[in-house]
CSV table of C-alpha atoms in Angstrom, one decimal:
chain,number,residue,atom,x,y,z
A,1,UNK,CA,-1.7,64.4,-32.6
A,2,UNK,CA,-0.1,65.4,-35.8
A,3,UNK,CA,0.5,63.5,-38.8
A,4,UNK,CA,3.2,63.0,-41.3
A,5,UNK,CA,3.8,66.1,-43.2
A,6,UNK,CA,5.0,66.1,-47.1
A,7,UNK,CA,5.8,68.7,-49.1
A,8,UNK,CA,5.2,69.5,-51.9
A,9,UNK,CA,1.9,67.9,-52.6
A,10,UNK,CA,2.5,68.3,-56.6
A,11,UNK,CA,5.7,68.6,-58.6
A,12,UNK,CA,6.0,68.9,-62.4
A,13,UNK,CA,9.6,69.1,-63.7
A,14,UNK,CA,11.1,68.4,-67.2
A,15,UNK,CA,13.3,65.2,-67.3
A,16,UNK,CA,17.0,65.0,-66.5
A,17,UNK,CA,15.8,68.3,-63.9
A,18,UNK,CA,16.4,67.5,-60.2
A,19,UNK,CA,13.7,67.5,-57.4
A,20,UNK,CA,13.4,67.6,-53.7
A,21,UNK,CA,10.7,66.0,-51.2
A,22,UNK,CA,10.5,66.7,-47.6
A,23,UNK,CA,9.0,64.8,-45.1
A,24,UNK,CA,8.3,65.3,-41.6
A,25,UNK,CA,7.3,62.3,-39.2
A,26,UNK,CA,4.9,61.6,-36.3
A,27,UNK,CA,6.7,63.1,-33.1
A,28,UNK,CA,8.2,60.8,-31.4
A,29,UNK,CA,8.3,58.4,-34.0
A,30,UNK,CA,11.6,56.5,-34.9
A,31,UNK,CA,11.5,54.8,-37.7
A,32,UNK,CA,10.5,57.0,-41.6
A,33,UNK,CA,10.0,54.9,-44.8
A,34,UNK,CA,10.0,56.4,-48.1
A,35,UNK,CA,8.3,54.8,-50.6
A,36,UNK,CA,7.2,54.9,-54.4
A,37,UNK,CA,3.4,54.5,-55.7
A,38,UNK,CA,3.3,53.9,-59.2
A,39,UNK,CA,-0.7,54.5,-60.8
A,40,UNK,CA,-2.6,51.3,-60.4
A,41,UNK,CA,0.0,49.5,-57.7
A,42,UNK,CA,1.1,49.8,-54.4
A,43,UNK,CA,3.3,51.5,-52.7
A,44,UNK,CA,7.4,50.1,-53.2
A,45,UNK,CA,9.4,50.8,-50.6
A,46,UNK,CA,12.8,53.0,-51.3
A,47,UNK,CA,14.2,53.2,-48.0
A,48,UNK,CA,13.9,52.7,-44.2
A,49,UNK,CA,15.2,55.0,-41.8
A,50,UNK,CA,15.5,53.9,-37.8
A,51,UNK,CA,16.7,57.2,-36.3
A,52,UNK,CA,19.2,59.2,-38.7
A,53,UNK,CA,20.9,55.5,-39.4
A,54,UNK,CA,19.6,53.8,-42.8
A,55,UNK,CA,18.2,50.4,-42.3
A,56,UNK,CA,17.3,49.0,-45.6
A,57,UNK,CA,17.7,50.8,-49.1
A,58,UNK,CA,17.8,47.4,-51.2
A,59,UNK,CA,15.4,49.0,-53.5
A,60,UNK,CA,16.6,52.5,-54.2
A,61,UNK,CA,18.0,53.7,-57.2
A,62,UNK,CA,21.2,54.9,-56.3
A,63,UNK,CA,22.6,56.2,-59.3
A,64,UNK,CA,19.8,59.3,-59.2
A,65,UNK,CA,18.0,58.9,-56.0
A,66,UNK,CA,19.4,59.8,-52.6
A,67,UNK,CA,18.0,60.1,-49.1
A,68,UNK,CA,18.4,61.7,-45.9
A,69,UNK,CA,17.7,62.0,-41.9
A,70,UNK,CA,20.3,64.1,-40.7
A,71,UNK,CA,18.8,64.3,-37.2
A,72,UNK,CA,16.9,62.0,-36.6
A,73,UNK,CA,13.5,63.7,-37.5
A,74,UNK,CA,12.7,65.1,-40.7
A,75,UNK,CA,14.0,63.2,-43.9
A,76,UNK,CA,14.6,64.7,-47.8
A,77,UNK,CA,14.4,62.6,-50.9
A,78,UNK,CA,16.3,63.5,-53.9
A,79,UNK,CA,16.2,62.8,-57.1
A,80,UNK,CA,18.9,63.9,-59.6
A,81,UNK,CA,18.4,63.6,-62.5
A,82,UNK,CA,14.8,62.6,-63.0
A,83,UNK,CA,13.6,60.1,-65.6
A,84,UNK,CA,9.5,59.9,-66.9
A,85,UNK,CA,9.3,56.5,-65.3
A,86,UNK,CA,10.1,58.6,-62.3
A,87,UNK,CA,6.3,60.0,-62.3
A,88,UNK,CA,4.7,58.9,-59.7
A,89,UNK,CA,3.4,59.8,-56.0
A,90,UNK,CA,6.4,59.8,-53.2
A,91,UNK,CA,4.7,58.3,-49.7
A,92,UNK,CA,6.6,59.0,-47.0
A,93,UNK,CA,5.5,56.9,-43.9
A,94,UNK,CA,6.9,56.8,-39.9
A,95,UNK,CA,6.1,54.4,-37.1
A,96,UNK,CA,7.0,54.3,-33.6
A,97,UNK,CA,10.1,51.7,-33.5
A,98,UNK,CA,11.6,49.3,-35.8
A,99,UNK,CA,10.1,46.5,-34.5
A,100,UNK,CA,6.2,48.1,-34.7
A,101,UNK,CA,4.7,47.7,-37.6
A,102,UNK,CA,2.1,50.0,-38.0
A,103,UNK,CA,2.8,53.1,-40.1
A,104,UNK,CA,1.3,55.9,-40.5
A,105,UNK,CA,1.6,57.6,-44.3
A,106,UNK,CA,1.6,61.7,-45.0
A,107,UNK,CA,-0.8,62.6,-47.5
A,108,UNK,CA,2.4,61.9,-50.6
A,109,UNK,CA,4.0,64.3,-53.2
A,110,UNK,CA,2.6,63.9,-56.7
A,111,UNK,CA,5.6,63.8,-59.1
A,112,UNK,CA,5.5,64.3,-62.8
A,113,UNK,CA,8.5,64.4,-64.9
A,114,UNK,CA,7.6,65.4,-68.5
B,1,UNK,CA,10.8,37.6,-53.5
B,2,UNK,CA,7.8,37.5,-51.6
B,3,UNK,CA,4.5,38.7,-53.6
B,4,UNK,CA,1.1,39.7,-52.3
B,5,UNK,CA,-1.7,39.1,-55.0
B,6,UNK,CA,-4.7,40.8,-54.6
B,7,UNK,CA,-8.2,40.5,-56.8
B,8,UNK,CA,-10.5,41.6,-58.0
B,9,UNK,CA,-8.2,44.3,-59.1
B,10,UNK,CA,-11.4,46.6,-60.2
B,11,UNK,CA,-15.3,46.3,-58.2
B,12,UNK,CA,-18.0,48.1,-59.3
B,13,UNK,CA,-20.9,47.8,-56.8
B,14,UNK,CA,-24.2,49.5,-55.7
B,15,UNK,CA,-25.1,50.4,-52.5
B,16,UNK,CA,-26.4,47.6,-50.3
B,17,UNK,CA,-24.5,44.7,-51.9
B,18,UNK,CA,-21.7,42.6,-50.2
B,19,UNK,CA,-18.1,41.8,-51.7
B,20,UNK,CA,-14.9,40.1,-50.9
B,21,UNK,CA,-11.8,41.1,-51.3
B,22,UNK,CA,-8.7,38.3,-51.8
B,23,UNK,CA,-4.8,38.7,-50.9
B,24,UNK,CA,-2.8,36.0,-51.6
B,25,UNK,CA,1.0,34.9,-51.3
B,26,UNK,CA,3.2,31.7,-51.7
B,27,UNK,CA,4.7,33.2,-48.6
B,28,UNK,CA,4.0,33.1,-45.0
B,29,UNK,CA,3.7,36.5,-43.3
B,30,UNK,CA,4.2,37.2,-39.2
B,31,UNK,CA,0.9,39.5,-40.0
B,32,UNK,CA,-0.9,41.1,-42.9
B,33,UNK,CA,-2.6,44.7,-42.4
B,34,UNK,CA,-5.3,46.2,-44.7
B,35,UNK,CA,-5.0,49.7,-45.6
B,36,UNK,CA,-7.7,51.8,-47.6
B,37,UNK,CA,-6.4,54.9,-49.8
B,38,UNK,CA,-8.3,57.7,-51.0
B,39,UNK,CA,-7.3,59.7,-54.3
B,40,UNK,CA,-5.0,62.6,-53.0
B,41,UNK,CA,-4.1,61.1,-49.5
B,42,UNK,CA,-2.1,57.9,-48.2
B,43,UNK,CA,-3.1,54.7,-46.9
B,44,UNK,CA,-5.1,54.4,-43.9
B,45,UNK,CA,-4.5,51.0,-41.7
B,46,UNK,CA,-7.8,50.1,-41.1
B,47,UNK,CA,-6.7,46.7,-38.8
B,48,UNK,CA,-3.9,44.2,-38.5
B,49,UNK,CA,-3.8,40.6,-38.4
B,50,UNK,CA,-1.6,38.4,-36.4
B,51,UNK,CA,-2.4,34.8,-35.6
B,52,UNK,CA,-3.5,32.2,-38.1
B,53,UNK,CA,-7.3,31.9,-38.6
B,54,UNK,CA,-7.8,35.3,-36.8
B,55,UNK,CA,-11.0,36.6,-37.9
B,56,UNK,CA,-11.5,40.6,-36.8
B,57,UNK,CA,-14.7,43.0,-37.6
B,58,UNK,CA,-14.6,46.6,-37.9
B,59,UNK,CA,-18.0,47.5,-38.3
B,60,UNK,CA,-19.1,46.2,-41.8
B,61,UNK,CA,-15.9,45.3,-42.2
B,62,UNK,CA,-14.8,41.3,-41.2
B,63,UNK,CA,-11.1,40.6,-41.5
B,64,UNK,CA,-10.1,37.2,-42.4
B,65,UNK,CA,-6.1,35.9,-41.8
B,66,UNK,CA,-5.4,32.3,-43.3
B,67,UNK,CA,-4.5,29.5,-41.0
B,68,UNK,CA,-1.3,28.7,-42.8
B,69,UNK,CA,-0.6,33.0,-42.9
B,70,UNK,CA,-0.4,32.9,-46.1
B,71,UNK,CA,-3.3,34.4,-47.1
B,72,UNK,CA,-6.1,37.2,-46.3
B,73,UNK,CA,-9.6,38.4,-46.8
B,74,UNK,CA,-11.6,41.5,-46.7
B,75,UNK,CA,-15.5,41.0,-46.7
B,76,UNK,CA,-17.5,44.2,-46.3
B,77,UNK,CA,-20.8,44.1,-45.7
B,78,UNK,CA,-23.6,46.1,-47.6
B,79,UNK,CA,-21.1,48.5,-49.2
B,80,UNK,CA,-21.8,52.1,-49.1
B,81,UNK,CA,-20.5,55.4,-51.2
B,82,UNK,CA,-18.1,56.1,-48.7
B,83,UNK,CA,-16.5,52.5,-49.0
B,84,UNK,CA,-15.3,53.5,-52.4
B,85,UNK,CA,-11.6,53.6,-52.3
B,86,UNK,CA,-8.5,51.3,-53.2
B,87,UNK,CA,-7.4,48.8,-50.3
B,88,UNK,CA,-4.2,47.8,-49.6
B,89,UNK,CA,-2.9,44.6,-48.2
B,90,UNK,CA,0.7,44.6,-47.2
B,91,UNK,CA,2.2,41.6,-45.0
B,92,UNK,CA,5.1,41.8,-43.0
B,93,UNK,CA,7.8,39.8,-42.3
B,94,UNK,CA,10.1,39.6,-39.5
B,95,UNK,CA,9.7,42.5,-37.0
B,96,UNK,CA,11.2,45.2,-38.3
B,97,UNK,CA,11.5,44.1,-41.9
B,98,UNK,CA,9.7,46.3,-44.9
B,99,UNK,CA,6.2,45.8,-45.5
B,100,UNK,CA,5.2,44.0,-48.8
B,101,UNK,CA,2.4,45.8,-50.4
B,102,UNK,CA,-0.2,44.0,-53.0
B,103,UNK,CA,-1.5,46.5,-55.9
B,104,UNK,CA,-4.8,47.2,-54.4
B,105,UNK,CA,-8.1,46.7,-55.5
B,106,UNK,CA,-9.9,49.4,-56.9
B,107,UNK,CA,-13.6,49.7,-55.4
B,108,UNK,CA,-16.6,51.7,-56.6
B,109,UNK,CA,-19.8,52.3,-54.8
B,110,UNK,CA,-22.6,53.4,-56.4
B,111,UNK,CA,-26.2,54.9,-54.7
């Protein structure tokens, strides 16, 4: 079975630049998480996906970050315009239902914003 | 807010020896998982905990949940190189709520 797939892996922009994650679940899976790993914590959660419908984005910047799952399946995280506190590594998990708790993570996207 | 507090924060071991590994919360959790992360890749669950005082082993590894749920171990016994990694606890609230991630604990196995 396949994992979660991310890409990039690495990303280096200059701040106020805009950049683009992609993320590509477990098949079959129904709920996708994005979340943010800051060096020397764990990973924050940004938002929480079940199906294309967003279930909890409490936690996301919304004044630069935005997120989509226009079909259900794959998911993109923006981020527009990036700040250095920004730098970090983007985890993008799935798992099979809402109410399941097990996720499984992609291998993340490391961002740096210089 | 619920918190998870994990420590040590840093372990630097040799091969052979035996550690602990605390998470901690004011909060009570419906289960608590452990995840281990390598540099480069995401967390791996390695178990999850549900009932109070639940005690599960994954080869070296024992697994300890709290009675009151508030609180979890990690106990692996005589660490090797390939141990070395940072582990995650992150407990869980109501079914499908976001999981709660501590910071980790760093650990380093030496031969």
């Amino acid at each position: 079975e396949a994992g979660v797939a991310q890409s990039p892996r690495y990303k280096i922009i200059e701040k106020r630049q805009s950049v683009a994650f992609w993320c590509n679940p477990i098949s079959g899976h129904a709920t996708l998480y994005w979340y943010q790993q800051i060096l020397g914590q764990g990973p924050k959660l940004l938002i929480q996906f079940q199906n294309n419908g967003v279930v909890d984005d409490s936690q996301l910047p919304k004044d630069r970050f935005s997120a989509e799952r226009l079909k259900g399946v794959d998911s993109t995280l923006k981020i527009q315009p990036a700040k250095l506190e920004d730098s970090a590594v983007y985890l993008c998990a799935s798992s099979l239902s809402f109410s399941y708790n097990e996720q499984f993570f992609g291998p993340g996207t490391r961002l740096t914003v210089l | 807010t619920q918190l998870l507090e994990q420590s040590p924060q840093f372990l630097s071991i040799q091969e052979g020896e035996n550690l602990t590994v605390y998470c901690n919360s004011s909060s009570v959790f419906s289960s608590l998982q452990w995840y281990r992360q390598e540099p480069g890749e995401g967390p791996v669950l390695l178990v999850t905990v549900v009932t109070g005082g639940e005690v599960k082993k994954l080869k070296r590894l024992t697994f300890q949940f709290g009675d009151a749920r508030k609180d979890s171990s990690l106990h692996i016994t005589a660490a090797q190189p390939g141990d070395t990694g940072l582990y995650l606890c992150a407990g869980a609230g109501k079914a499908g709520t976001a999981l709660i991630f501590g910071k980790g604990t760093t650990l380093s196995v030496s031969s």
